[in-house]
Amino acid sequence: MSRVELNASGTSRDLSAAARVAEDSAALAATLIPPPPPAWRRVANRLVHLWLLTLFLVVWELVSTLGVRINPQLDVMLPPPTAVFSAAQELMARGVLITHIADSLRRVLVAVGVGAILGIPLGLAMGWSAGFRASVDPLLEFIRPIPPLAWIPLSILWFGIGDTQNEYIIFLAAFFPIVLNAMAGARDVDTYLVRAGLSLGARRRDLFLTVVLPASLPNIFTGLRVGLGIGWMALVAGELVAAPTGLGFMINNARTLFRSDYILLGMVLIGILGLVLDFLMRQVSAIAMPWYRR
Amino acid sequence: MAQVVVRNVSKVHIPLKGEPLLALHGVSFHVEDNEFFSIVGPSGCGKTTLLNLLAGFETPTRGELLVGGQTIREPGWERAVVFQEYALFPWYTVVQNIAYGLKRKRLPEAEQRDLTDHYIGLVGLRGFEKRYPRELSGGMRQRVSIARALAVKPSILLMDEPFASLDIQTREFMQDELLKIWQRERKTVIFVTHSIDEAIKLSDRVAIMTPRPGHIEEIKTVDSARPRDMTHAAMVQLAADVKRWLRQQLFESTPA
């Protein structure tokens, strides 16, 4: 190995040479990789992954349409996907389906939004300060196991009948995963990063904004995704009382009307909305954390 | 100004479970201005604890640590630290990492830019300014970490086994680079390592620590001109002497 000469003038000549070589090799690498497949190929490759979902729908359709010959009650017990689809067309034509979707979406977003605004700072504070955590934790863990459904009577007394009461129930479900994940994020910040910050002159407030918050972001996003998912799970409970619209209301209402096709439609739509929002949330997290390894 | 005095320092670690551990006992030494001072010893001898005390991350149970006559009370940029695992902020690019301390010092934007640019050049990372740490090799990460520490113009640079996780070629290369930088930007360096060869190659003086409890057994002066050829007979001899002596201390003083 050749020794690196000490030269008073140049700043590490061989290092910048190494940097140039790295750039050249990056350019070379770009010419060596195979061209990306055409767009239709990429779409096709993705669609292949839908085979299981397709199989599921086909089996469901067959079980329902063939099974009804053996057991006529299956007509109500498990309407086929095609029946769910015509129910969607019917409610769409009557103009109510969009309202149901929009109102549920709004309630979930408001509830999770408030959960994030309250839950993220609370969780970060709990993760950052062991003393604060020790005080808040018992209260939080005491409230957490209480089912959102159990809150319905009191919440009516507090918020009356209307959107706020509906949103409060959904909020209760979404709040805790948001808090607990933010807390885990702030608590598990690498000691070395905190020390690096301190030894570079950061004060506590700087540390929070430049180290603790960014280090917690992956956990915060996990909390938001879980909270959003659980928010949807609480939708039926949230819209149990006095909501005149919404997918949860629709499901409850259909129960009294014996319209299981409406019930299944509500369930399917909640599933789709949850999927779409989770996808969007992952896009947002990718934009917010370009540095994060997935 | 940057003279470091460590006087009769002891440190007891109290674990969550089990017996308190005497990590350091009666450690005393001083480091001169602009000296390159190494602390070498086997793992568990308390050398990292000693560095944490110097950085101000921990406080001594007994004794005192002074810089320029002032007791070390808390971490600060005048004693910048280079960590073994780099401790770069993953959410900041190379430039942002290097500028971190400059921002905390509230330097004017233009000065921040100039200094950042200077140190990127110094550690040979031009062309990598916008990369995130995870996109860099180990050697490059450590260069960012060194640039980040140097950029705040510390009077003392504390280095905790900075090259331990690098491959041997990169490590030797980084050692040469560090010496060049140290010769250009005169400052006090306190360098912790478990490698006796590394300590002898780089340092003016080498403090040798032994464990249980952590203690400085001896301080050797290396008065050979740099760059040092570690294959040279005198260097080989010195390293062999230290190793033999340390082995005796470690394994022959304790009953088998």
Coordinates of C-alpha atoms in Angstrom, one line a residue:
Chain A
M1 CA 0.0 0.0 0.0
S2 CA 1.4 3.4 -1.0
R3 CA 1.8 5.9 1.7
V4 CA -0.2 9.1 1.5
E5 CA 2.2 11.9 1.1
L6 CA 1.9 14.9 3.4
N7 CA 1.4 17.9 1.3
A8 CA 1.0 21.3 2.9
S9 CA -1.0 22.8 0.0
G10 CA -3.7 20.4 -1.2
T11 CA -6.6 19.2 0.8
S12 CA -6.4 15.5 0.7
R13 CA -5.9 15.1 -3.1
D14 CA -6.5 11.4 -3.2
L15 CA -9.8 11.7 -1.4
S16 CA -11.3 14.0 -3.9
A17 CA -9.9 11.7 -6.6
A18 CA -11.8 8.9 -4.8
A19 CA -15.0 11.0 -4.9
R20 CA -14.5 11.5 -8.7
V21 CA -14.1 7.8 -9.2
A22 CA -17.3 7.2 -7.2
E23 CA -19.2 9.6 -9.4
D24 CA -17.8 8.0 -12.6
S25 CA -18.7 4.6 -11.4
A26 CA -22.2 5.8 -10.6
A27 CA -22.5 7.0 -14.2
L28 CA -21.1 3.7 -15.4
A29 CA -23.6 1.8 -13.2
A30 CA -26.4 3.8 -14.8
T31 CA -25.4 2.6 -18.3
L32 CA -25.0 -1.0 -17.1
I33 CA -28.4 -1.6 -15.5
P34 CA -31.1 -3.1 -17.9
P35 CA -33.7 -0.6 -19.2
P36 CA -36.9 -0.5 -17.1
P37 CA -39.7 -2.7 -18.4
P38 CA -42.5 -1.0 -20.3
A39 CA -45.4 0.5 -18.4
W40 CA -48.0 -2.2 -19.3
R41 CA -45.5 -4.9 -18.1
R42 CA -45.2 -3.2 -14.7
V43 CA -49.0 -2.9 -14.4
A44 CA -49.4 -6.5 -15.4
N45 CA -46.8 -7.6 -12.8
R46 CA -48.7 -5.8 -10.1
L47 CA -52.1 -7.2 -11.2
V48 CA -50.7 -10.7 -10.9
H49 CA -50.7 -10.2 -7.1
L50 CA -54.5 -9.8 -7.1
W51 CA -55.0 -13.5 -7.9
L52 CA -55.8 -14.3 -4.3
L53 CA -58.4 -11.5 -3.9
T54 CA -59.9 -12.6 -7.3
L55 CA -60.1 -16.2 -6.2
F56 CA -61.7 -15.1 -2.9
L57 CA -64.4 -13.2 -4.8
V58 CA -65.0 -16.0 -7.2
V59 CA -65.4 -18.6 -4.4
W60 CA -67.7 -16.2 -2.5
E61 CA -69.9 -15.8 -5.6
L62 CA -70.0 -19.5 -6.2
V63 CA -70.8 -20.4 -2.6
S64 CA -73.6 -17.8 -2.5
T65 CA -75.2 -18.5 -5.9
L66 CA -74.9 -22.3 -5.8
G67 CA -75.5 -22.7 -2.1
V68 CA -78.8 -20.9 -2.3
R69 CA -80.2 -24.0 -4.1
I70 CA -79.3 -26.1 -1.1
N71 CA -80.2 -23.6 1.6
P72 CA -82.6 -20.8 0.5
Q73 CA -81.7 -18.8 3.6
L74 CA -78.2 -18.2 2.2
D75 CA -79.9 -15.5 0.1
V76 CA -80.0 -13.4 3.2
M77 CA -77.1 -14.9 5.1
L78 CA -74.5 -14.3 2.5
P79 CA -75.5 -12.3 -0.6
P80 CA -73.0 -12.8 -3.5
P81 CA -70.5 -10.0 -4.6
T82 CA -72.7 -9.3 -7.6
A83 CA -75.6 -8.6 -5.3
V84 CA -73.4 -6.3 -3.2
F85 CA -72.4 -4.5 -6.4
S86 CA -76.0 -4.0 -7.5
A87 CA -76.8 -2.7 -4.0
A88 CA -74.0 -0.2 -4.5
Q89 CA -75.4 0.9 -7.9
E90 CA -78.9 1.2 -6.4
L91 CA -77.7 3.4 -3.5
M92 CA -75.5 5.4 -5.8
A93 CA -78.4 6.1 -8.1
R94 CA -80.4 7.3 -5.1
G95 CA -77.5 9.6 -4.2
V96 CA -77.2 8.4 -0.6
L97 CA -74.1 6.3 -0.9
I98 CA -71.7 9.2 -1.6
T99 CA -73.2 11.0 1.5
H100 CA -72.6 7.9 3.6
I101 CA -69.0 7.6 2.4
A102 CA -68.2 11.3 2.7
D103 CA -69.7 11.7 6.2
S104 CA -67.9 8.6 7.5
L105 CA -64.7 9.7 6.0
R106 CA -65.0 13.2 7.5
R107 CA -65.8 11.8 11.0
V108 CA -62.8 9.4 10.9
L109 CA -60.5 12.1 9.7
V110 CA -61.6 14.6 12.3
A111 CA -61.4 12.0 15.1
V112 CA -57.9 10.8 14.0
G113 CA -56.8 14.4 13.4
V114 CA -57.8 15.5 16.9
G115 CA -56.2 12.2 18.2
A116 CA -53.0 13.2 16.4
I117 CA -53.0 16.8 17.6
L118 CA -53.4 15.7 21.2
G119 CA -51.7 12.4 21.1
I120 CA -48.5 13.1 19.3
P121 CA -47.3 15.9 21.7
L122 CA -48.5 13.9 24.7
G123 CA -46.7 10.8 23.6
L124 CA -43.5 12.6 22.8
A125 CA -43.5 14.4 26.1
M126 CA -44.1 11.0 27.9
G127 CA -41.2 9.4 25.9
W128 CA -38.9 12.3 26.5
S129 CA -39.4 12.8 30.3
A130 CA -39.4 9.8 32.5
G131 CA -41.0 11.8 35.3
F132 CA -43.9 13.0 33.2
R133 CA -44.4 9.4 31.9
A134 CA -44.5 8.0 35.4
S135 CA -47.3 10.4 36.3
V136 CA -49.4 10.1 33.2
D137 CA -49.0 6.4 32.5
P138 CA -51.2 5.1 35.3
L139 CA -54.1 7.4 34.2
L140 CA -53.7 6.5 30.5
E141 CA -53.4 2.8 31.2
F142 CA -56.5 3.0 33.4
I143 CA -58.6 4.6 30.7
R144 CA -57.2 2.6 27.7
P145 CA -58.9 -0.7 28.3
I146 CA -62.4 0.8 28.6
P147 CA -64.3 -0.1 25.3
P148 CA -65.3 2.8 23.2
L149 CA -68.9 1.4 23.2
A150 CA -69.0 1.8 27.0
W151 CA -68.5 5.6 26.5
I152 CA -71.6 6.0 24.4
P153 CA -74.1 6.9 27.2
L154 CA -71.8 9.4 28.8
S155 CA -70.7 10.9 25.5
I156 CA -74.3 11.6 24.6
L157 CA -74.7 13.5 27.9
W158 CA -71.5 15.4 27.2
F159 CA -71.7 16.2 23.5
G160 CA -75.4 15.7 22.9
I161 CA -76.5 14.0 19.7
G162 CA -74.6 14.8 16.6
D163 CA -71.3 14.6 14.8
T164 CA -69.2 15.5 17.9
Q165 CA -70.5 12.5 19.8
N166 CA -69.8 10.2 16.9
E167 CA -66.3 11.6 16.5
Y168 CA -65.6 11.3 20.2
I169 CA -66.1 7.5 20.1
I170 CA -63.9 7.1 17.0
F171 CA -61.3 9.4 18.7
L172 CA -61.2 7.2 21.8
A173 CA -60.3 4.3 19.7
A174 CA -57.6 6.1 17.6
F175 CA -56.0 8.1 20.4
F176 CA -54.2 5.4 22.3
P177 CA -52.2 3.8 19.6
I178 CA -51.1 7.3 18.5
V179 CA -49.9 8.2 22.0
L180 CA -48.2 4.9 22.7
N181 CA -46.3 4.9 19.4
A182 CA -45.2 8.5 19.7
M183 CA -44.0 7.7 23.2
A184 CA -42.1 4.6 22.1
G185 CA -40.4 6.7 19.4
A186 CA -39.3 9.5 21.8
R187 CA -38.2 6.9 24.4
D188 CA -36.0 4.9 22.0
V189 CA -34.0 7.8 20.6
D190 CA -30.4 6.6 20.3
T191 CA -28.4 7.9 23.3
Y192 CA -25.5 8.6 21.0
L193 CA -27.6 10.9 18.8
V194 CA -28.6 12.9 21.9
R195 CA -25.0 13.0 23.1
A196 CA -23.8 14.0 19.6
G197 CA -26.3 16.9 19.7
L198 CA -25.3 18.0 23.2
S199 CA -21.6 17.9 22.3
L200 CA -22.3 20.1 19.3
G201 CA -23.9 22.7 21.4
A202 CA -27.6 21.8 21.3
R203 CA -29.8 22.9 24.1
R204 CA -32.8 20.8 25.3
R205 CA -35.2 22.7 23.0
D206 CA -32.9 22.2 20.0
L207 CA -32.6 18.6 20.9
F208 CA -36.3 18.1 20.8
L209 CA -36.7 19.6 17.4
T210 CA -33.6 18.3 15.8
V211 CA -33.2 14.9 17.3
V212 CA -36.2 13.6 19.3
L213 CA -38.9 14.6 16.9
P214 CA -37.2 13.4 13.7
A215 CA -36.1 10.2 15.4
S216 CA -39.7 9.6 16.5
L217 CA -41.2 10.2 13.1
P218 CA -41.2 6.6 11.9
N219 CA -43.1 5.6 15.1
I220 CA -45.4 8.5 14.8
F221 CA -46.4 7.4 11.4
T222 CA -46.9 3.9 12.6
G223 CA -49.1 5.3 15.3
L224 CA -51.1 7.3 12.8
R225 CA -51.6 4.3 10.5
V226 CA -52.7 2.0 13.4
G227 CA -54.9 4.8 14.8
L228 CA -56.5 5.3 11.4
G229 CA -57.2 1.6 11.1
I230 CA -58.7 1.3 14.6
G231 CA -60.7 4.5 13.9
W232 CA -62.4 2.7 11.0
M233 CA -62.9 -0.3 13.3
A234 CA -64.8 1.9 15.7
L235 CA -66.9 3.5 13.0
V236 CA -70.0 1.3 13.6
A237 CA -69.9 2.1 17.3
G238 CA -69.3 5.7 16.5
E239 CA -72.3 6.0 14.3
L240 CA -74.5 3.8 16.5
V241 CA -76.3 6.7 18.1
A242 CA -78.2 9.3 16.2
A243 CA -76.0 9.6 13.1
P244 CA -78.4 10.0 10.2
T245 CA -75.7 9.1 7.7
G246 CA -72.4 7.2 7.4
L247 CA -71.4 3.7 6.6
G248 CA -71.7 2.7 10.2
F249 CA -75.2 4.0 10.3
M250 CA -75.9 2.3 7.0
I251 CA -74.9 -1.0 8.4
N252 CA -76.9 -0.6 11.5
N253 CA -79.9 0.6 9.6
A254 CA -79.7 -2.3 7.2
R255 CA -79.8 -4.6 10.1
T256 CA -83.3 -3.5 11.0
L257 CA -84.3 -3.6 7.4
F258 CA -82.9 -7.2 7.0
R259 CA -80.8 -6.0 4.0
S260 CA -77.7 -8.0 4.3
D261 CA -76.5 -6.8 0.9
Y262 CA -76.4 -3.2 2.3
I263 CA -74.5 -4.6 5.4
L264 CA -71.9 -6.3 3.2
L265 CA -71.6 -3.2 1.0
G266 CA -70.9 -1.1 4.1
M267 CA -68.3 -3.6 5.3
V268 CA -66.6 -3.7 1.9
L269 CA -66.5 0.1 1.6
I270 CA -64.9 0.5 5.0
G271 CA -62.3 -2.1 4.0
I272 CA -61.6 -0.2 0.7
L273 CA -61.5 3.2 2.4
G274 CA -59.1 1.9 5.1
L275 CA -56.9 0.5 2.4
V276 CA -56.8 3.7 0.4
L277 CA -56.1 5.9 3.5
D278 CA -53.3 3.6 4.6
F279 CA -51.8 3.8 1.2
L280 CA -52.0 7.6 1.3
M281 CA -50.5 7.7 4.7
R282 CA -47.5 5.6 3.5
Q283 CA -47.0 8.0 0.6
V284 CA -47.0 10.9 3.1
S285 CA -44.5 9.2 5.3
A286 CA -42.2 8.5 2.4
I287 CA -42.3 12.2 1.5
A288 CA -41.8 13.3 5.1
M289 CA -38.9 10.9 5.7
P290 CA -36.8 10.6 2.5
W291 CA -34.0 9.5 4.8
Y292 CA -35.8 6.6 6.2
R293 CA -34.9 3.0 5.2
R294 CA -37.9 0.9 4.4
Chain B
M1 CA -6.4 27.3 27.3
A2 CA -7.1 23.7 26.3
Q3 CA -4.9 22.0 28.9
V4 CA -6.8 19.1 30.4
V5 CA -6.3 18.0 33.9
V6 CA -7.8 14.9 35.4
R7 CA -7.3 14.6 39.1
N8 CA -8.0 11.5 41.1
V9 CA -11.2 10.6 39.3
S10 CA -13.3 7.6 40.3
K11 CA -16.6 6.6 38.8
V12 CA -19.1 4.1 40.2
H13 CA -21.7 2.7 37.8
I14 CA -24.9 1.7 39.6
P15 CA -26.7 -0.9 37.4
L16 CA -30.5 -1.4 37.6
K17 CA -29.8 -4.8 39.1
G18 CA -26.8 -6.2 40.9
E19 CA -23.7 -4.7 42.5
P20 CA -22.4 -1.2 41.9
L21 CA -19.4 -1.3 39.6
L22 CA -16.2 0.6 40.1
A23 CA -15.5 1.6 36.5
L24 CA -12.6 4.0 37.3
H25 CA -10.5 4.4 40.3
G26 CA -8.0 7.1 41.1
V27 CA -7.3 8.2 37.5
S28 CA -5.0 11.2 37.2
F29 CA -3.2 12.6 34.2
H30 CA -2.9 15.8 32.3
V31 CA -2.9 16.6 28.5
E32 CA -1.0 19.5 27.1
D33 CA -2.2 22.1 24.6
N34 CA -2.2 20.6 21.1
E35 CA -1.1 17.3 22.3
F36 CA -2.2 14.0 20.6
F37 CA -3.0 11.9 23.7
S38 CA -4.2 8.3 23.4
I39 CA -5.9 6.1 26.0
V40 CA -5.4 2.4 25.2
G41 CA -6.6 -0.7 27.0
P42 CA -8.7 -3.8 26.7
S43 CA -12.4 -3.7 26.5
G44 CA -14.0 -3.0 29.8
C45 CA -11.1 -1.1 31.2
G46 CA -13.1 2.1 31.6
K47 CA -11.6 4.1 28.7
T48 CA -15.0 5.0 27.2
T49 CA -16.3 6.0 30.7
L50 CA -13.3 8.2 31.0
L51 CA -14.1 9.8 27.6
N52 CA -17.7 10.3 28.6
L53 CA -16.5 12.1 31.7
L54 CA -14.3 14.3 29.6
A55 CA -17.2 15.0 27.2
G56 CA -19.4 15.9 30.1
F57 CA -22.0 13.2 29.4
E58 CA -21.4 11.7 32.9
T59 CA -20.1 13.2 36.1
P60 CA -17.4 11.7 38.2
T61 CA -18.3 10.1 41.6
R62 CA -15.0 11.4 43.0
G63 CA -12.3 13.7 41.8
E64 CA -12.4 16.4 39.2
L65 CA -11.8 17.0 35.5
L66 CA -10.7 20.5 34.3
V67 CA -10.2 22.2 31.0
G68 CA -8.2 25.4 31.1
G69 CA -8.8 25.5 34.8
Q70 CA -12.6 25.2 34.6
T71 CA -14.4 22.1 35.8
I72 CA -16.2 20.1 33.1
R73 CA -19.9 20.3 34.0
E74 CA -21.8 19.6 30.8
P75 CA -21.2 18.7 27.2
G76 CA -20.4 21.5 24.8
W77 CA -18.9 22.2 21.4
E78 CA -15.5 23.2 22.8
R79 CA -15.1 19.4 23.5
A80 CA -16.5 17.9 20.3
V81 CA -16.8 14.1 20.2
V82 CA -16.3 11.6 17.4
F83 CA -18.1 8.4 18.2
Q84 CA -17.3 4.8 17.2
E85 CA -20.6 4.3 15.5
Y86 CA -20.5 7.8 13.9
A87 CA -23.7 9.0 15.5
L88 CA -24.7 10.9 12.4
F89 CA -28.2 12.3 12.3
P90 CA -29.9 10.0 9.7
W91 CA -32.5 12.7 8.8
Y92 CA -29.8 15.2 7.8
T93 CA -27.7 15.1 4.7
V94 CA -23.9 15.3 4.8
V95 CA -24.0 19.1 4.6
Q96 CA -26.7 19.4 7.2
N97 CA -24.9 17.1 9.6
I98 CA -21.7 19.1 9.3
A99 CA -23.6 22.4 9.7
Y100 CA -25.4 21.2 12.8
G101 CA -23.0 22.6 15.4
L102 CA -22.6 25.8 13.4
K103 CA -26.3 26.4 13.4
R104 CA -26.3 25.8 17.2
K105 CA -23.5 28.4 17.5
R106 CA -25.8 30.8 15.6
L107 CA -23.0 31.7 13.1
P108 CA -24.1 33.9 10.1
E109 CA -25.5 31.8 7.2
A110 CA -22.6 32.8 4.9
E111 CA -20.0 31.7 7.5
Q112 CA -21.9 28.4 8.1
R113 CA -21.7 27.8 4.3
D114 CA -18.0 28.6 4.1
L115 CA -17.1 26.5 7.0
T116 CA -19.2 23.5 5.9
D117 CA -17.7 23.7 2.5
H118 CA -14.2 23.9 3.8
Y119 CA -14.6 20.8 6.0
I120 CA -16.4 18.8 3.2
G121 CA -13.3 19.5 1.1
L122 CA -11.0 18.7 4.0
V123 CA -12.4 15.2 4.5
G124 CA -12.8 14.7 0.7
L125 CA -16.6 14.4 0.5
R126 CA -17.2 16.8 -2.4
G127 CA -19.9 15.4 -4.6
F128 CA -21.6 13.7 -1.6
E129 CA -23.1 16.9 0.0
K130 CA -26.7 15.9 -0.5
R131 CA -26.4 12.2 0.5
Y132 CA -28.0 10.8 3.6
P133 CA -25.7 8.9 6.0
R134 CA -27.3 5.6 5.1
E135 CA -26.2 6.1 1.5
L136 CA -22.5 6.3 2.5
S137 CA -19.9 3.7 3.3
G138 CA -18.5 3.3 6.9
G139 CA -15.4 5.2 6.1
M140 CA -17.3 8.1 4.5
R141 CA -19.7 8.3 7.5
Q142 CA -16.8 8.6 9.9
R143 CA -15.3 11.3 7.7
V144 CA -18.6 13.2 8.0
S145 CA -18.5 12.7 11.7
I146 CA -15.0 14.1 12.0
A147 CA -15.8 17.0 9.8
R148 CA -18.9 17.7 11.9
A149 CA -16.8 17.8 15.1
L150 CA -14.0 19.9 13.5
A151 CA -16.4 22.4 12.0
V152 CA -17.4 23.8 15.4
K153 CA -13.7 24.5 16.1
P154 CA -13.4 22.7 19.4
S155 CA -10.3 23.3 21.4
I156 CA -10.3 19.6 22.2
L157 CA -11.3 16.7 20.0
L158 CA -12.5 13.6 21.8
M159 CA -12.4 10.4 19.8
D160 CA -13.9 7.2 21.0
E161 CA -12.5 4.3 19.0
P162 CA -13.4 6.2 15.8
F163 CA -11.8 3.7 13.4
A164 CA -12.7 0.5 15.2
S165 CA -15.5 -0.5 12.8
L166 CA -13.6 0.2 9.6
D167 CA -11.7 -2.3 7.5
I168 CA -7.9 -2.2 7.8
Q169 CA -7.2 -0.3 4.6
T170 CA -9.7 2.4 5.3
R171 CA -8.6 2.5 8.9
E172 CA -4.9 3.2 8.0
F173 CA -6.0 5.7 5.4
M174 CA -8.2 7.5 8.0
Q175 CA -5.4 7.5 10.5
D176 CA -3.1 9.3 8.0
E177 CA -5.9 11.7 7.2
L178 CA -6.5 12.5 10.9
L179 CA -2.8 13.2 11.3
K180 CA -2.8 15.5 8.4
I181 CA -5.8 17.4 9.7
W182 CA -4.4 17.5 13.2
Q183 CA -1.1 18.9 11.9
R184 CA -3.0 21.6 9.9
E185 CA -5.5 22.5 12.5
R186 CA -3.5 22.3 15.7
K187 CA -5.7 21.1 18.6
T188 CA -5.7 18.8 21.5
V189 CA -6.9 15.3 20.6
I190 CA -7.8 12.7 23.2
F191 CA -8.1 9.4 21.4
V192 CA -9.5 6.2 22.8
T193 CA -8.6 3.0 21.2
H194 CA -8.0 -0.7 22.0
S195 CA -5.3 -0.9 19.4
I196 CA -1.8 -0.4 20.7
D197 CA -0.4 0.0 17.2
E198 CA -2.9 2.7 16.4
A199 CA -2.1 4.6 19.6
I200 CA 1.7 4.4 19.0
K201 CA 1.3 5.4 15.3
L202 CA -0.7 8.5 16.1
S203 CA 0.1 9.8 19.6
D204 CA 2.6 12.0 21.4
R205 CA 1.8 10.1 24.6
V206 CA -0.1 6.8 25.2
A207 CA -1.9 6.2 28.5
I208 CA -2.3 2.5 29.2
M209 CA -5.3 1.4 31.2
T210 CA -6.0 -1.8 33.0
P211 CA -9.5 -3.0 34.1
R212 CA -11.2 -3.9 37.4
P213 CA -11.1 -1.1 38.5
G214 CA -10.2 1.0 35.5
H215 CA -6.9 2.6 36.2
I216 CA -4.0 4.3 34.2
E217 CA -1.0 2.0 34.8
E218 CA 1.5 3.9 32.7
I219 CA 1.9 6.7 30.3
K220 CA 4.4 6.2 27.4
T221 CA 5.9 9.0 25.4
V222 CA 6.4 8.3 21.7
D223 CA 9.0 10.8 20.4
S224 CA 9.4 9.7 16.8
A225 CA 8.6 12.0 13.9
R226 CA 5.4 11.6 11.9
P227 CA 4.4 10.0 9.7
R228 CA 5.5 7.0 11.5
D229 CA 6.3 3.8 9.7
M230 CA 4.9 1.0 11.9
T231 CA 7.1 -1.5 10.2
H232 CA 10.2 0.4 11.4
A233 CA 12.2 -1.6 14.0
A234 CA 11.9 1.0 16.7
M235 CA 8.1 1.2 16.4
V236 CA 7.8 -2.6 16.2
Q237 CA 9.9 -2.8 19.3
L238 CA 7.9 -0.2 21.2
A239 CA 4.5 -1.9 20.3
A240 CA 5.9 -5.3 21.3
D241 CA 7.1 -4.0 24.6
V242 CA 3.7 -2.3 25.4
K243 CA 1.8 -5.5 24.4
R244 CA 4.0 -7.7 26.5
W245 CA 3.9 -5.4 29.4
L246 CA 0.1 -5.1 29.2
R247 CA -0.3 -8.9 28.9
Q248 CA 1.7 -9.3 32.1
Q249 CA -0.5 -6.7 33.9
L250 CA -3.7 -8.4 32.7
F251 CA -3.0 -12.0 33.1
E252 CA -0.1 -12.5 35.4
S253 CA -1.2 -10.3 38.3
T254 CA -4.5 -12.1 38.7
P255 CA -4.4 -15.7 40.0
A256 CA -5.4 -18.2 37.3

